[in-house]
Coordinates of C-alpha atoms in Angstrom, one line a residue:
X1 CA 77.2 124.4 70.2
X2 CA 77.2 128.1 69.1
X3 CA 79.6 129.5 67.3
X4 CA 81.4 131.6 69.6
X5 CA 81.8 128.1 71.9
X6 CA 83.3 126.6 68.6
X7 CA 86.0 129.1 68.0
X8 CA 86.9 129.3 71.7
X9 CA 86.9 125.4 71.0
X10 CA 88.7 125.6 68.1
X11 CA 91.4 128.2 69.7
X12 CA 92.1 125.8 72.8
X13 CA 93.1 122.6 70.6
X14 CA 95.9 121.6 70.9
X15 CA 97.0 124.4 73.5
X16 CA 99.6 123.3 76.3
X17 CA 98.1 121.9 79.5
X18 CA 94.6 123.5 78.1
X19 CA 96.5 127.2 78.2
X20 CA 95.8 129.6 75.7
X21 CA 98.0 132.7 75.2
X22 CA 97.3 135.8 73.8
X23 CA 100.0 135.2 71.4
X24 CA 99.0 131.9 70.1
X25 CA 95.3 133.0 70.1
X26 CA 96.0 136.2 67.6
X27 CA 98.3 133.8 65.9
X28 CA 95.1 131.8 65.3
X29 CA 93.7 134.8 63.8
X30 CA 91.3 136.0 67.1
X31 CA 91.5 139.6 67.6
X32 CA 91.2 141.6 71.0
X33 CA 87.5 142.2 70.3
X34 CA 87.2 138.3 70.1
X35 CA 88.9 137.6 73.4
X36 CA 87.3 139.7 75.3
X37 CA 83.6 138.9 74.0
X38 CA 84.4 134.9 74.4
X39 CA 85.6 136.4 77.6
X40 CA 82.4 138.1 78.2
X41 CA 80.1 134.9 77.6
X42 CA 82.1 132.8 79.8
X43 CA 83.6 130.4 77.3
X44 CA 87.4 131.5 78.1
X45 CA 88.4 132.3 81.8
X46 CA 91.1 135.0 82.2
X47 CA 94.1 133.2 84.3
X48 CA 97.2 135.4 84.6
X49 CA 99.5 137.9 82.3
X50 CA 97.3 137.5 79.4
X51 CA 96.4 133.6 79.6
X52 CA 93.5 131.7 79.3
X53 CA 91.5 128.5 79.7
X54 CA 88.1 126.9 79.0
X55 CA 85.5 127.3 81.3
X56 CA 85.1 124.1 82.2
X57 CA 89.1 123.2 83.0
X58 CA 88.3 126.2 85.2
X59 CA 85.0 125.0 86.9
X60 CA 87.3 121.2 87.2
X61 CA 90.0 122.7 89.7
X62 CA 87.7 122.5 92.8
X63 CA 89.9 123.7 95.5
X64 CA 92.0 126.6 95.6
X65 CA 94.9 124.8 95.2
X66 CA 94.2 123.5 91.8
X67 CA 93.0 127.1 90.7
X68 CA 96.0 128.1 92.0
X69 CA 98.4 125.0 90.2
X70 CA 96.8 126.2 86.8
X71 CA 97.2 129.8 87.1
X72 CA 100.9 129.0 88.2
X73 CA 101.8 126.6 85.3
X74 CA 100.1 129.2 82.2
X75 CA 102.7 131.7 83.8
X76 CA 105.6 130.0 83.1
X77 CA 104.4 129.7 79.5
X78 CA 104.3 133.6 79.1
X79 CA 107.6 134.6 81.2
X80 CA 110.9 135.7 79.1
X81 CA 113.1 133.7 81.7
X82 CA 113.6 129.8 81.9
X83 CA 112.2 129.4 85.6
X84 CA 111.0 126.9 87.9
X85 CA 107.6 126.8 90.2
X86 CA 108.7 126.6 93.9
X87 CA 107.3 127.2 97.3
X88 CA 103.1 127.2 97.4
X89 CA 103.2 127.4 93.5
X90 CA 104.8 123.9 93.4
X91 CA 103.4 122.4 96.6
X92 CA 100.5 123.1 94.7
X93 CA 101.3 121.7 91.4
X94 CA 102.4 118.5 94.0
X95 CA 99.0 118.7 94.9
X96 CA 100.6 119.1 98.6
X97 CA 98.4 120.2 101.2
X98 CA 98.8 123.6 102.3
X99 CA 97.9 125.3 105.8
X100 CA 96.6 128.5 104.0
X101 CA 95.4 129.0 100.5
X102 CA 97.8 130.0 98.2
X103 CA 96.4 133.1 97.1
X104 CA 96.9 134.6 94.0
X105 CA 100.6 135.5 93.9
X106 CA 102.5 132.8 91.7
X107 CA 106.3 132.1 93.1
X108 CA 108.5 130.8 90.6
X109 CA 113.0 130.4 91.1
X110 CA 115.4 131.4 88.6
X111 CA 117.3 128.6 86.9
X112 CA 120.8 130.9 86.8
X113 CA 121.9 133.5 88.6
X114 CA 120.4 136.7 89.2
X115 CA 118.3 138.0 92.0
X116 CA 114.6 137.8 93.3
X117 CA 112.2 140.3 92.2
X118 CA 108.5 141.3 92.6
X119 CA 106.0 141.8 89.7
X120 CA 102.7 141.9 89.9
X121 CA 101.1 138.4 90.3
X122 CA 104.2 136.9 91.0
X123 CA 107.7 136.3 92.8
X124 CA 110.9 135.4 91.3
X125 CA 112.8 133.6 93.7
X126 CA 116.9 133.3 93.5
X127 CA 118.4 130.2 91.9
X128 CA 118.8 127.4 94.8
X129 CA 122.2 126.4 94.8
X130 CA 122.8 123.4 92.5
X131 CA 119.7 124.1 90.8
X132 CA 119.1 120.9 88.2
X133 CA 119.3 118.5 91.8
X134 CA 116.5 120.4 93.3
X135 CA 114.1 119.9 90.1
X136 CA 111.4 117.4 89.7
X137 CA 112.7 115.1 87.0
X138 CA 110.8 114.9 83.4
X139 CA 108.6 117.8 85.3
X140 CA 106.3 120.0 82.8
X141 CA 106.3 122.8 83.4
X142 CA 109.7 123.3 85.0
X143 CA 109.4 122.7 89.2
X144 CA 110.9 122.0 92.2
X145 CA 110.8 118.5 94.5
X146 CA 108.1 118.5 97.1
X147 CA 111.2 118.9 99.8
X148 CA 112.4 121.8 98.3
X149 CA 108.4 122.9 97.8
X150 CA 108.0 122.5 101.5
X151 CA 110.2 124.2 103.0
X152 CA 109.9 127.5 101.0
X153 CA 106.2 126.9 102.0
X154 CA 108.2 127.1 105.5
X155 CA 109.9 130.5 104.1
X156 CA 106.2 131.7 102.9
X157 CA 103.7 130.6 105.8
X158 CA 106.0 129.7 108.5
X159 CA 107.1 127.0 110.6
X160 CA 103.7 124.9 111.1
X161 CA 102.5 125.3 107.8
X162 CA 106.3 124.3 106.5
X163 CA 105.8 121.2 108.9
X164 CA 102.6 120.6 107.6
X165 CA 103.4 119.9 104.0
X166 CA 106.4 118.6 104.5
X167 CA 104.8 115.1 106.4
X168 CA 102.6 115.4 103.8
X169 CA 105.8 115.2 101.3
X170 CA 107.3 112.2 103.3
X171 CA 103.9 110.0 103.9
X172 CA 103.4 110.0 100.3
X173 CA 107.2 109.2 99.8
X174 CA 107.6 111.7 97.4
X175 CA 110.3 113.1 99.9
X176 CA 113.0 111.8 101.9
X177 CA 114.8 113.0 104.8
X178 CA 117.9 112.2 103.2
X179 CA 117.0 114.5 100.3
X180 CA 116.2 116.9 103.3
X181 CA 119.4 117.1 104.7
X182 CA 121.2 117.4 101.3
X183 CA 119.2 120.5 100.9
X184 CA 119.7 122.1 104.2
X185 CA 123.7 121.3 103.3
X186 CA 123.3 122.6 100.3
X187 CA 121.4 126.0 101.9
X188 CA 123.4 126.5 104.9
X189 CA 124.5 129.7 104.0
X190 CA 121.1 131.1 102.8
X191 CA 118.4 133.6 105.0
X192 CA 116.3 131.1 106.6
X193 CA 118.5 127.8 107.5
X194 CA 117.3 128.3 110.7
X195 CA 113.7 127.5 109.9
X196 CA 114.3 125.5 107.4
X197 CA 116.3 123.2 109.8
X198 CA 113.4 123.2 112.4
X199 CA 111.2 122.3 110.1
X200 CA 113.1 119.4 109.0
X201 CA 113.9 118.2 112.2
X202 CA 110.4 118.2 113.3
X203 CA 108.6 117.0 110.3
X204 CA 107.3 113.4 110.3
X205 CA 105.6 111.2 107.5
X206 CA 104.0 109.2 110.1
X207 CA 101.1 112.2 110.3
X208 CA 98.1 111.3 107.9
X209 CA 96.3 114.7 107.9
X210 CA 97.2 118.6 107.9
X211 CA 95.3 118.1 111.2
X212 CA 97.4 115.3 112.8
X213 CA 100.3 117.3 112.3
X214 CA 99.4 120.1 114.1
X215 CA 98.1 118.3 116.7
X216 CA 101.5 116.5 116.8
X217 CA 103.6 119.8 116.7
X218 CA 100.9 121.2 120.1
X219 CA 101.4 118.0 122.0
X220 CA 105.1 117.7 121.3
X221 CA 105.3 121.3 122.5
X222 CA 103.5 120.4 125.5
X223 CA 106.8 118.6 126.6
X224 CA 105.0 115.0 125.7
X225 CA 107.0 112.1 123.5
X226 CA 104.4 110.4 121.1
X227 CA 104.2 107.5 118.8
X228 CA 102.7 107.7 116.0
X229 CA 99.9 105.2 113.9
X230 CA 100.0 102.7 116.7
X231 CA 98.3 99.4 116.2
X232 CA 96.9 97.9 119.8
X233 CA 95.9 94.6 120.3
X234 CA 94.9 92.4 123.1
X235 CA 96.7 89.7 124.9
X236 CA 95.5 86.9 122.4
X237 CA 96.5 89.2 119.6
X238 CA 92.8 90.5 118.3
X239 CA 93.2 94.0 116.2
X240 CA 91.7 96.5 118.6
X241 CA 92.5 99.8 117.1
X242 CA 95.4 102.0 114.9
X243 CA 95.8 104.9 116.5
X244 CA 97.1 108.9 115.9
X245 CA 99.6 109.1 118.4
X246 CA 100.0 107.3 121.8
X247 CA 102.1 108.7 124.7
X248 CA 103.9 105.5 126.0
X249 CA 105.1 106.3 129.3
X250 CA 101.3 107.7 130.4
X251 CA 99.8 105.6 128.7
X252 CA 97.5 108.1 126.8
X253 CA 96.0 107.7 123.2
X254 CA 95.3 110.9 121.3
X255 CA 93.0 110.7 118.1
X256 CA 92.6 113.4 115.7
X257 CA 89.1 113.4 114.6
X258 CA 88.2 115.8 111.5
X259 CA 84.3 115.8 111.2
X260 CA 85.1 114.3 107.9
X261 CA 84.8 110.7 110.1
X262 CA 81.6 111.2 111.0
X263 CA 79.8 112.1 107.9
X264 CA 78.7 110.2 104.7
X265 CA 79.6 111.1 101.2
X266 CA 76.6 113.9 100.8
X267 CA 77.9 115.9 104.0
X268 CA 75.3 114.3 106.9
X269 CA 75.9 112.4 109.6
X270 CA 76.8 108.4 109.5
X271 CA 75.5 107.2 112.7
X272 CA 77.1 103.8 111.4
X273 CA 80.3 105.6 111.5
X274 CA 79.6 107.1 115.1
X275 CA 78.4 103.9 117.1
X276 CA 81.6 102.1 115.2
X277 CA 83.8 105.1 116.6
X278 CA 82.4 104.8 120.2
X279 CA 82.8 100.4 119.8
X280 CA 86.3 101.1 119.1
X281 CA 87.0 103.8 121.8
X282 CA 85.5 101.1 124.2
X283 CA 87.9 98.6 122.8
X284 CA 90.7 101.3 123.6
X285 CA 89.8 101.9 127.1
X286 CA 89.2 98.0 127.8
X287 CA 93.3 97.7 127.2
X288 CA 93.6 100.1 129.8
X289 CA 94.4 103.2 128.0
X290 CA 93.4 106.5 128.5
X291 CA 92.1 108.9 125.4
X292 CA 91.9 112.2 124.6
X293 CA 90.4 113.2 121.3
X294 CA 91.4 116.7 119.8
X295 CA 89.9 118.6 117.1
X296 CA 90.6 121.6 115.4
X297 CA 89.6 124.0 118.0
X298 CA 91.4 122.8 120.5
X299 CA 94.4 123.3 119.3
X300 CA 94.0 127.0 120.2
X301 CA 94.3 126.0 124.1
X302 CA 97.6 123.9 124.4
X303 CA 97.1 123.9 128.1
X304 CA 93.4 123.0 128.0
X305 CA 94.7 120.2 126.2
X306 CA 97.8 119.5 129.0
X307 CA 95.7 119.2 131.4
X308 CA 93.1 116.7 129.8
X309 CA 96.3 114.9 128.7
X310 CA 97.1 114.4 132.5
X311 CA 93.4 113.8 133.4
X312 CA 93.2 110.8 131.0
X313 CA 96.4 109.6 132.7
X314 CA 95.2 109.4 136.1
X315 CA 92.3 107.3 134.7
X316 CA 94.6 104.8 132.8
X317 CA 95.4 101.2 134.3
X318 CA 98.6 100.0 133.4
X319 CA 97.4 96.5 135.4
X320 CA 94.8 96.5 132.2
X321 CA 97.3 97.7 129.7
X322 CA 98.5 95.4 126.8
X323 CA 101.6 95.7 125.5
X324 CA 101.5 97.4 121.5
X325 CA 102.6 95.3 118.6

């Protein structure tokens, strides 16, 4: 290890959630010639408003999310006011999926009163009402619950992408719908309600994947009713499949498939995976059901999808079908 990899070493221990200021590191007697050369040979990574981290915490937050999570907690170690992470920022530090990448604007709430305001690389949000209910408890730094995270991802990106994070929120039971509803009381005077109340009322933690729920959301949209995670079985009681959603009264199963099932760990095909697929779609249609499979694309052409939807009907046989347990 060379020296300057020592001294950027030496800077970083001990610093909060592997953050370094600018304060502390002039307090530890590195001047703005050193920062910017460790800077400069890529043993300190600029993050936001005059913070920094090692290179390699940097090169360990593989998604944009985590980039995003890190940047977001060294700003609340630099700003003057006590503050919260909310919206992306927090369904980030949630590790919450997102419909969008975050980007680079952090969004933080205030913790009192006061109002929002914009400042370069990031958003101070107004308090919510009741603040200290709406805060993850024993959180550091400072953020909101996943609800509350969700639906000012709702506020940010919208209705699906609200919808999306939110049954992410309550499959990992880090949300309730109860806790939900308390907020929406608790909001029902602020801009928004509106969409924050369709996103509540749509939201469900029986989704597994950012994809499921969309798919869900299209279908629903589409006029159809749909169960979701449904285990079939046959008449003597013999697993057969858990599926995405089935449509009862058609008698249509809808699977979301994300290439991710058809591909080993290095990125290539599993042909085991694909034969096992196509053994347990057989086992579907045996019962008597019909399927559809969506994937991302398709979600694009709702009535495309309608109209496969009724196609798989008409080739259903409910003399076949077995009732679900």
């Amino acid at each position: 290890m060379d020296d300057a990899a020592l001294f950027a070493q030496q800077l970083l221990a001990g610093a909060h959630h592997d953050v370094l200021t600018l304060a502390d590191a002039r307090r530890a007697g590195a001047s703005k010639h050193d920062i910017t050369s460790l800077v400069a040979r890529g043993h300190l990574v600029r993050l936001v408003d005059g913070t920094m981290t090692s290179r390699a915490r940097w090169e360990s937050c593989t998604t944009p999310e985590q980039q995003h999570a890190l940047r977001a907690t060294a700003l609340t170690l630099v700003l003057s006011e006590q503050v919260a992470l909310s919206h992306t920022s927090a369904a980030a530090v949630h590790g919450l999926p997102l419909l969008r990448r975050p980007g680079a604007r952090v969004h933080v709430c205030r913790l009192g009163p006061g109002r929002g305001r914009s400042r370069q690389g990031y958003s101070l949000h107004r308090a919510y009402p009741g603040t200290e209910r709406w805060l993850q408890p024993e959180s550091d730094p400072l953020v909101v619950t996943p609800a509350v995270a969700a639906l000012g991802v709702a506020a940010l990106q919208g209705f699906v992408a609200g919808v999306v994070t939110l049954d992410a929120a309550l499959h990992a039971e880090v949300a309730t719908p109860e806790e939900c509803h308390a907020l929406l009381a608790a909001m029902e005077r602020r801009p928004g309600i509106r969409l924050m109340s369709r996103v509540v009322a749509a939201a469900n933690g029986g989704s597994e994947s950012p994809l499921e729920s969309q798919a869900r959301l299209v279908v629903e949209a589409l006029g159809f009713r749909v169960t979701l995670q449904v285990v079939l079985r046959t008449e003597h009681g013999e697993f057969v499949a858990r599926v995405d959603m089935l449509i009862e009264e058609l008698g249509v199963v809808i699977e979301v498939d994300g290439r991710i099932k058809y591909q080993n760990p290095d990125g290539t095909a599993s042909v085991d995976t694909f034969l096992s697929e196509k053994r347990r779609e057989s086992g579907i249609r045996d019962l008597g059901y019909g399927l559809v499979r969506l994937d991302h694309p398709d979600l694009s052409r709702p009535e495309r999808i309608r109209a496969r939807i009724l196609a798989a009907a008409r080739g259903a046989d409910p003399s076949r079908r077995r009732r679900r347990v």
